């Protein structure tokens, strides 16, 4: 297997860095500094190179030339290529993909993502290569399977004395000759050389329906009665149905060939003026290939002996056809016939039903195309009515009859039978006693006899596949088309047509091995292979789908369109693929989210390739669904980290500016926007008095409140410690901006009241209006900043609009805010009436005075819970093996539902992931707002009604033993640093007592 990566970069350090990143995956790295070196490496290594990585600096190298070279080198050896560029742009990516580059990464490079994306493009390349091999093999098999089917059908016609071998060959050559003239004179029919040969071959089956007509009518020497002629006319419909059934049930039939053959069977007796049968079609509503075969059939019937009349001369036959004595034909077709009638005469003489009448020398072929001349020269002697006496029998076809007895005794064997198995008649009699069963391969005998019993009861023709022992010990696979009959004495026998399918079976074995290799490739990757038959609208999808998504998808294109199992935003992508591929698009690629059985979405990359028939119409789509979920999520997380503020999850300063500038650049005349710069008043006092953890919680709550005021299309960002910037595009007037500024002021006022603090927060806001004429970011920001400082100078807790409002808006009525602006500090003592010293004294006294350990702990939780007015206080303890935790103690405030009986033997690793990772290095897990936690934690804690939580781990010798926790199920609580410190101290004290009790075995 190829395992070499070619790394191309003009910088040696960069090549070394990429090589180091990829070293864990055991790639052999090849290096090149420029395009010339790269070409040399590709030429020398050949198919040994798995993928090519181009690291390019857009400002140093002409990327256009570089990418073009990349695509050329990669395509020459069918190697997938990736580009790593310094700068990101849509133009760069479009240009790269246009040149055939598989993927584009932008620096800086994340090692895990680079390794995964290299794996993705190499896996996809290998899957495409395997798919291509399978597709090519299948297309070859379509054509190989067709010939034995044709041989069998033709032999059946000969066996039933319907047509001679020479008649079949004449029909093919007459049809080919006439169609070539039609195409030469009337190219608008759109028939090319390949189709001519296909139609000529299909012409040999034009009367296959006569096998369903009673022999008494078929071989009647005199004229038919009206009733008999009505029965005879059914052969057109009967032939169509025979081939239609074959087309449905034979997987490897060539669909276009069968379409031609079915048309010819059904319509070759239709006539131009509508007086034909069975449909009474007129003009060019009759397919041109059926019109052609209809005229050819008339000519051959007139110029050769039939059981009901003798042949007439070539000249008389041509006159009857041209004069309409055989029914009306297309004027165009008659004009073409006049031009080739001499060629018809030559072919008629060369392939006469009377071999003695034909010249033993090479037949005259003047005026025929070279391909027809060669075919006649090679095959003129191979066709005879039966061919037994001149050694011309087919090596593939054998005819025999045998009795319905224990040994299947042979009563008739055709010469093809002897050629098929290489035995003489005498050898079969002496060695096998004329017992056909003895010739059949022993492991197949019992199955064959059982099949006879089953099908005889059904009293209909049937097919069997088995092996026969030929001379020399070789095994011959045969397709046995058999019918059970009864002779005049009431003796049952089988009439059998044998077709040699040994080569087909060998090819099947090769195909099965290829498919097995292909299956191994599929099983070893996570990719999902799918196949869509456009004509039947049937979908096949590999088992990897069920493994990944745990359900079976819809089985047709229509159903997939109606219920595509994808994210609502991606439904159109699925429909685009199906519609485009069914209308002739050769290749498509889409990325979309697919739902699993639980409704969770996973990102996948769909790559689809269409297969086309000889007419250029798409008939099948084969593709792959690659799992890119991890890649997309990692990319998304990295983008979020790069764009968002880690505390508030708002846009950071740089991203906020980029978003605003993007809006400003798209403003049109008459458009208006507004920028707000928001500064929290006296925020330093919050941090100094309550601690930074409390301050961070306040900032997160402020960010949430500000975001709730604005639209999803507005830009909200944190640009400093306690400063925020907001931009509202497309507002109707300035009053809208001022209204939002007032809403922000109001939103600040109630934040601490929610957490039962007596003081309020406030902010100062500067507002600047943007228009299509004044839309420079730097100027707009400067104006809003100047307005902000004007608001600060005017007493804070208000907003000022630049330019339009020169005086500050009157200060909001808030005594708390006023006291803070005058310089007073925010005190933390006596908040909620909590005195840490008193709380600790009560705790020690309780533990010392209470006689029972459990009742003491319950009382402590009661005291702490009421002091801090929390919803629930509790203790979780781990099991001895450390794999589970149990809620062992709990106190609940009024109206809070207890959880202690529900939270028993909870696996730590299933507790929203590894629950221990939620605690920081100090053993504290503090979550003021559950919505800021992971989805797993939201599901776990939300089920208990928790909005905020503070938990402290219980550890012993560095090992996790449980935790003490305090929940609020009423508000999003903001804990002060003093409160956190006090609760942590109490939790640690409880932890030591619990660990001491564990050690004593109590």
XYZ file of C-alpha atoms in Angstrom, residues 593-866:
274
model
C -25.553 17.001 9.090
C -27.173 13.549 9.349
C -29.382 12.512 12.259
C -28.783 9.334 14.242
C -31.485 7.239 15.915
C -31.515 9.542 18.971
C -31.861 12.719 16.924
C -28.230 13.816 17.313
C -26.615 15.280 14.195
C -23.232 14.269 12.776
C -21.374 16.090 10.010
C -20.680 14.080 6.840
C -19.137 14.889 3.469
C -21.118 13.372 0.563
C -19.250 12.700 -2.684
C -21.322 11.330 -5.578
C -20.344 10.222 -9.101
C -22.801 9.479 -11.912
C -22.510 6.605 -14.412
C -23.793 7.182 -17.944
C -25.189 4.796 -20.557
C -24.294 4.731 -24.249
C -26.806 7.506 -24.926
C -25.078 9.755 -22.402
C -27.942 9.530 -19.893
C -27.200 8.992 -16.184
C -28.486 5.639 -14.952
C -26.667 5.061 -11.679
C -25.008 7.121 -8.944
C -22.263 5.737 -6.725
C -20.859 7.688 -3.828
C -19.378 7.820 -0.369
C -20.371 9.536 2.889
C -17.278 10.403 4.913
C -17.401 11.129 8.650
C -16.075 14.671 9.172
C -17.936 15.346 12.418
C -14.853 15.446 14.614
C -13.054 17.636 12.098
C -15.960 20.079 11.823
C -16.506 20.243 15.580
C -12.815 20.799 16.253
C -12.746 23.496 13.609
C -15.878 25.062 15.086
C -14.449 24.973 18.607
C -11.196 26.514 17.422
C -13.128 29.205 15.560
C -15.255 29.893 18.637
C -12.115 30.149 20.774
C -10.559 32.511 18.258
C -13.695 34.666 17.842
C -15.307 34.612 21.285
C -14.473 35.969 24.701
C -13.859 32.960 26.965
C -15.834 34.372 29.933
C -18.944 35.930 28.376
C -19.023 33.959 25.081
C -19.582 37.263 23.239
C -17.450 38.261 20.254
C -13.988 39.402 21.328
C -12.624 42.805 20.384
C -11.031 41.839 17.045
C -13.957 39.750 15.828
C -16.417 42.397 16.940
C -14.581 44.971 14.859
C -14.494 42.668 11.811
C -18.233 42.047 12.082
C -19.009 45.757 12.393
C -16.757 46.666 9.457
C -18.513 44.041 7.335
C -21.875 45.694 8.070
C -20.495 49.168 7.441
C -19.143 48.167 4.011
C -22.574 46.963 2.881
C -24.509 50.104 3.845
C -26.489 51.729 1.033
C -27.829 55.305 0.717
C -30.554 55.884 3.287
C -29.296 53.081 5.522
C -28.632 53.759 9.223
C -26.883 51.940 12.058
C -25.917 52.624 15.672
C -22.837 51.840 17.787
C -22.993 51.592 21.587
C -19.974 51.538 23.910
C -21.021 50.392 27.392
C -18.876 50.740 30.520
C -19.864 49.290 33.926
C -19.747 51.987 36.598
C -17.392 51.410 39.562
C -16.804 47.763 38.648
C -13.480 47.731 40.525
C -15.450 47.920 43.771
C -17.294 44.723 42.810
C -14.032 42.805 42.390
C -12.460 44.287 45.516
C -15.449 43.616 47.745
C -16.838 40.345 46.437
C -13.858 38.763 44.724
C -13.004 38.049 41.102
C -15.130 34.907 40.871
C -18.167 36.992 41.801
C -17.059 39.712 39.396
C -16.729 37.221 36.558
C -20.196 35.876 37.315
C -21.582 39.427 37.199
C -19.916 40.088 33.825
C -21.400 36.852 32.433
C -24.853 37.864 33.662
C -24.455 41.372 32.187
C -23.436 39.879 28.824
C -26.513 37.636 28.880
C -28.814 40.575 29.678
C -27.303 42.833 27.015
C -27.571 40.098 24.360
C -31.226 39.519 25.202
C -32.040 43.145 24.325
C -30.645 42.968 20.788
C -31.441 41.029 17.612
C -29.507 37.959 16.501
C -28.192 39.986 13.545
C -26.729 42.679 15.840
C -23.069 42.516 16.883
C -22.464 42.255 20.659
C -18.841 42.071 21.855
C -16.690 42.478 24.946
C -13.852 44.897 24.165
C -12.254 45.223 27.599
C -12.490 44.115 31.230
C -15.856 45.744 31.930
C -16.516 47.364 28.529
C -18.880 46.157 25.800
C -19.510 47.269 22.232
C -22.788 46.768 20.350
C -23.613 47.598 16.723
C -27.176 47.646 15.353
C -27.334 47.662 11.518
C -30.388 48.638 9.477
C -32.353 50.679 12.034
C -35.230 52.960 10.900
C -34.171 56.014 12.922
C -31.984 57.275 15.783
C -34.843 56.963 18.251
C -34.565 53.180 17.968
C -30.971 53.391 19.201
C -31.878 55.639 22.128
C -34.688 53.265 23.130
C -32.223 50.371 23.269
C -29.781 52.441 25.352
C -32.511 53.013 27.943
C -33.274 49.271 27.977
C -29.609 48.557 28.730
C -29.657 50.996 31.685
C -32.762 49.311 33.081
C -31.288 45.828 32.600
C -28.302 46.679 34.808
C -30.404 47.858 37.708
C -31.898 44.556 38.797
C -28.972 42.161 38.527
C -27.838 42.263 42.165
C -31.426 42.491 43.426
C -32.017 39.053 41.905
C -29.338 37.765 44.249
C -30.709 39.632 47.299
C -28.045 42.344 47.463
C -29.191 45.827 48.482
C -27.150 47.741 45.928
C -27.584 48.094 42.170
C -25.214 48.031 39.244
C -25.220 50.817 36.697
C -23.458 51.642 33.447
C -22.596 54.582 31.193
C -23.247 54.406 27.447
C -21.947 56.336 24.450
C -24.016 56.166 21.240
C -22.887 57.091 17.694
C -25.060 56.961 14.580
C -23.653 55.492 11.308
C -24.921 56.380 7.841
C -23.868 55.404 4.332
C -21.875 58.691 4.190
C -20.302 58.295 7.645
C -19.397 54.633 7.920
C -15.729 54.532 8.856
C -15.211 52.219 11.837
C -12.445 54.221 13.492
C -14.415 57.463 13.331
C -17.606 55.791 14.537
C -15.819 54.152 17.475
C -14.129 57.447 18.380
C -17.469 59.267 18.377
C -19.111 56.638 20.594
C -16.098 56.717 22.948
C -16.302 60.513 23.272
C -20.016 60.249 24.045
C -19.237 57.607 26.706
C -16.845 59.903 28.565
C -19.366 62.700 28.368
C -21.853 60.356 30.092
C -19.245 59.554 32.780
C -18.590 63.239 33.452
C -22.320 63.859 33.792
C -22.762 61.519 36.753
C -22.789 58.015 35.222
C -25.830 55.694 34.969
C -26.944 57.402 31.730
C -26.256 57.559 28.010
C -25.096 60.323 25.643
C -25.506 60.393 21.850
C -22.600 61.917 19.936
C -23.413 65.091 18.034
C -27.170 65.017 18.467
C -27.296 65.280 22.303
C -24.674 67.602 23.734
C -25.898 67.252 27.333
C -26.184 64.039 29.251
C -29.519 62.346 29.669
C -30.781 62.914 33.229
C -29.379 60.386 35.668
C -31.535 57.320 36.332
C -33.245 57.352 39.742
C -31.290 54.894 41.828
C -30.008 55.627 45.292
C -27.697 52.700 45.194
C -26.079 53.820 41.997
C -25.799 57.379 43.315
C -24.012 56.277 46.429
C -21.530 54.310 44.416
C -20.697 57.163 42.057
C -19.850 59.352 45.074
C -17.116 56.920 45.966
C -18.560 54.677 48.661
C -17.481 50.992 48.606
C -19.665 47.928 48.460
C -19.430 46.074 51.759
C -19.683 42.319 51.980
C -20.225 41.800 55.702
C -23.714 41.100 56.942
C -24.859 40.067 53.444
C -27.791 37.679 53.987
C -27.003 37.989 57.723
C -24.138 35.514 57.408
C -21.368 35.730 60.035
C -18.677 33.174 59.111
C -17.290 33.123 62.675
C -20.727 32.420 64.143
C -21.382 29.780 61.483
C -18.120 27.971 62.292
C -18.851 28.155 66.047
C -22.286 26.606 65.501
C -20.755 23.899 63.330
C -18.149 22.878 65.948
C -20.668 22.981 68.766
C -23.066 20.789 66.809
C -20.439 18.176 66.011
C -19.273 18.148 69.646
C -22.672 18.062 71.338
C -24.751 15.818 69.052
C -24.617 12.204 70.011
C -25.270 10.738 66.560
C -22.965 11.381 63.585
C -25.698 11.236 60.923
C -28.045 13.557 62.773
C -25.155 16.009 63.354
C -24.375 16.179 59.635
C -28.025 16.622 58.755
C -28.296 19.486 61.259
C -25.162 21.150 59.838
C -26.612 21.013 56.320
C -29.838 22.481 57.712
C -28.013 25.385 59.392
C -25.838 26.169 56.349
C -28.756 25.913 53.962
C -30.861 28.359 55.942
